[in-house]
XYZ file of C-alpha atoms in Angstrom:
209
model
C 110.556 99.053 2.327
C 112.477 97.156 -0.074
C 116.250 96.749 -0.304
C 118.586 95.634 -3.068
C 121.282 94.303 -0.945
C 121.877 90.971 0.644
C 121.655 90.037 4.303
C 125.507 89.878 4.652
C 125.893 93.661 3.510
C 126.619 96.384 5.964
C 123.862 97.950 7.710
C 125.012 101.444 6.744
C 125.110 100.318 3.022
C 121.561 98.941 3.484
C 120.095 102.190 4.708
C 121.838 104.239 1.896
C 120.285 101.879 -0.594
C 116.965 101.607 1.081
C 113.682 103.052 -0.840
C 110.329 103.544 0.651
C 107.192 103.615 -1.056
C 103.910 104.822 0.031
C 100.610 103.047 0.909
C 98.335 104.850 -1.513
C 100.166 103.398 -4.257
C 102.052 106.665 -5.530
C 105.482 106.244 -6.819
C 108.463 105.241 -4.448
C 110.904 107.877 -2.997
C 114.239 107.339 -4.461
C 116.105 109.190 -1.911
C 118.713 107.788 0.440
C 117.767 107.777 4.036
C 120.143 108.036 7.023
C 119.155 106.512 10.770
C 118.473 110.302 11.798
C 116.031 110.482 9.308
C 114.007 107.497 10.044
C 114.192 108.436 13.763
C 113.158 112.145 13.373
C 110.265 111.161 10.832
C 108.527 108.793 13.051
C 109.071 110.233 16.582
C 109.053 113.999 17.828
C 111.384 114.442 20.621
C 109.044 116.889 22.284
C 106.201 114.034 22.631
C 108.573 111.402 24.224
C 108.283 113.193 27.451
C 105.845 111.251 29.765
C 103.793 114.467 30.458
C 104.165 116.148 27.142
C 100.886 118.136 25.775
C 99.610 117.549 29.376
C 99.572 121.504 30.259
C 97.472 122.218 33.112
C 95.232 119.208 32.835
C 96.650 117.591 35.945
C 95.756 120.131 38.683
C 97.271 117.846 41.524
C 100.504 118.025 40.305
C 100.344 122.038 41.093
C 101.748 121.938 44.461
C 101.699 124.548 47.425
C 105.303 124.328 48.494
C 105.917 127.990 48.048
C 102.552 129.066 49.831
C 103.274 130.590 53.345
C 100.734 130.642 56.214
C 97.480 132.588 56.078
C 97.107 133.239 59.916
C 96.803 136.997 60.582
C 99.894 138.618 61.714
C 102.192 135.627 60.880
C 103.687 137.346 57.596
C 107.327 138.440 59.035
C 110.659 139.149 57.181
C 111.083 135.204 57.698
C 108.855 133.512 55.441
C 106.792 130.496 57.069
C 104.535 127.832 55.928
C 102.900 127.129 59.182
C 103.849 125.645 62.600
C 105.898 122.764 61.184
C 108.411 125.350 59.449
C 108.702 127.222 62.569
C 109.358 124.115 64.579
C 111.942 122.443 62.242
C 113.984 125.601 61.571
C 113.898 127.071 64.715
C 115.013 124.188 66.658
C 117.560 123.360 64.110
C 118.842 127.123 64.031
C 119.011 127.218 67.808
C 120.686 124.047 68.180
C 123.610 124.733 65.845
C 123.827 128.408 67.270
C 124.103 126.792 70.569
C 126.781 124.622 69.333
C 128.881 127.204 67.808
C 128.400 129.498 70.922
C 129.285 126.742 73.369
C 132.161 125.827 71.016
C 133.772 129.084 71.275
C 133.265 129.253 74.807
C 135.174 125.686 75.302
C 137.822 127.209 73.156
C 138.187 130.136 75.344
C 138.114 128.115 78.463
C 140.455 125.135 77.311
C 142.914 127.567 76.010
C 143.094 129.693 79.339
C 143.206 126.647 81.604
C 146.428 126.190 83.656
C 148.273 122.660 83.122
C 150.672 121.003 85.272
C 152.795 120.464 82.509
C 153.268 122.846 79.249
C 152.490 120.735 76.356
C 150.880 120.997 73.068
C 149.287 118.012 73.077
C 147.965 118.440 76.662
C 146.851 122.009 75.419
C 145.007 120.441 72.574
C 143.210 117.728 74.713
C 142.056 120.529 77.255
C 140.542 122.387 74.501
C 138.677 119.576 72.982
C 137.320 118.634 76.142
C 136.016 121.857 76.948
C 134.513 122.144 73.477
C 132.516 119.053 73.702
C 131.500 119.700 77.060
C 130.208 123.132 76.780
C 129.335 122.956 73.007
C 126.847 119.934 73.482
C 125.406 121.733 76.952
C 124.589 124.886 75.214
C 123.516 123.347 72.100
C 121.146 120.866 73.678
C 119.604 123.457 75.917
C 118.990 125.896 73.218
C 117.417 123.121 71.082
C 115.185 121.938 73.784
C 114.076 125.662 74.699
C 113.528 126.261 70.907
C 111.429 123.096 70.510
C 109.290 123.917 73.628
C 108.939 127.566 72.522
C 107.740 126.787 69.152
C 105.188 124.135 70.104
C 103.783 126.466 72.610
C 103.737 129.552 70.295
C 101.881 127.656 67.674
C 99.417 126.156 70.251
C 98.772 129.787 71.229
C 98.244 131.220 67.843
C 96.005 128.200 66.788
C 93.751 129.016 70.069
C 93.758 132.771 69.295
C 93.555 132.509 65.480
C 96.264 135.248 65.242
C 100.017 135.840 65.775
C 101.370 138.734 67.558
C 104.056 139.918 69.991
C 101.893 139.317 73.132
C 101.561 135.562 72.256
C 105.243 135.181 71.502
C 106.113 136.624 74.955
C 103.441 134.388 76.410
C 105.188 131.176 75.080
C 108.660 132.475 75.894
C 107.485 132.860 79.536
C 105.935 129.210 79.407
C 109.267 128.029 78.028
C 111.378 129.579 80.574
C 109.170 128.662 83.490
C 109.061 124.785 82.131
C 113.045 124.689 81.455
C 113.911 125.860 84.885
C 111.043 124.160 86.825
C 113.089 121.765 88.522
C 115.596 124.606 90.036
C 113.085 126.212 92.278
C 110.412 129.158 91.965
C 112.842 132.046 91.833
C 115.115 130.478 88.993
C 111.716 129.496 87.083
C 110.558 133.068 87.239
C 113.889 134.689 86.343
C 113.901 132.422 83.290
C 110.385 133.061 82.215
C 111.206 136.741 82.517
C 114.327 136.379 80.587
C 112.945 134.065 77.724
C 109.682 136.212 77.419
C 111.749 139.381 76.841
C 113.933 137.616 74.263
C 110.958 136.436 72.570
C 109.243 139.645 72.569
C 112.123 141.212 70.889
C 112.541 138.815 68.389
C 108.740 138.903 67.472
C 109.065 142.898 67.198
C 112.145 142.569 64.922
C 110.686 140.106 62.537
C 107.886 142.130 62.002
C 109.442 145.431 61.613
C 112.774 144.643 59.407
């Protein structure tokens, strides 16, 4: 490339007056070029990406994030990739649901609690105290039960090689018995019966919805 301008000229003027010649000895191109012409001629924007033109050559980049579990009977209305999904989502959902239910219970209890002096600030304080007490109690209890249930249910499914309503009910019975084991035999049996029934209903609904 040769220019007819001195080094003190404006770069724009230099580009406008620049001429280019081929290396094969042909006649020079006497056409004014712009910076866009220079960049577009030397670089293809599609090739600037680091993964351009790779296609399907890198098989290890094809992730299986959308692949669901292949355990027989585990295909339900709620897609799951395995025991880790059930454990995380189930525990989180039950914990948040327990917080919401306990909070609603706390609001009702705090709003109806009799006060020695009728005062707005005291009423608000009573409601907040009830919400924090009931909400955390129900939320923590529901989260712990969901954690135990999903762990036991996944273990039973892995041992049996399939997922069905019977396994879910067994996991519910074990969960209820463990959760109320310190309260005595009768409360443990009652909790096992209730949680087992709820687990059976939940499993049936997931499969038939």
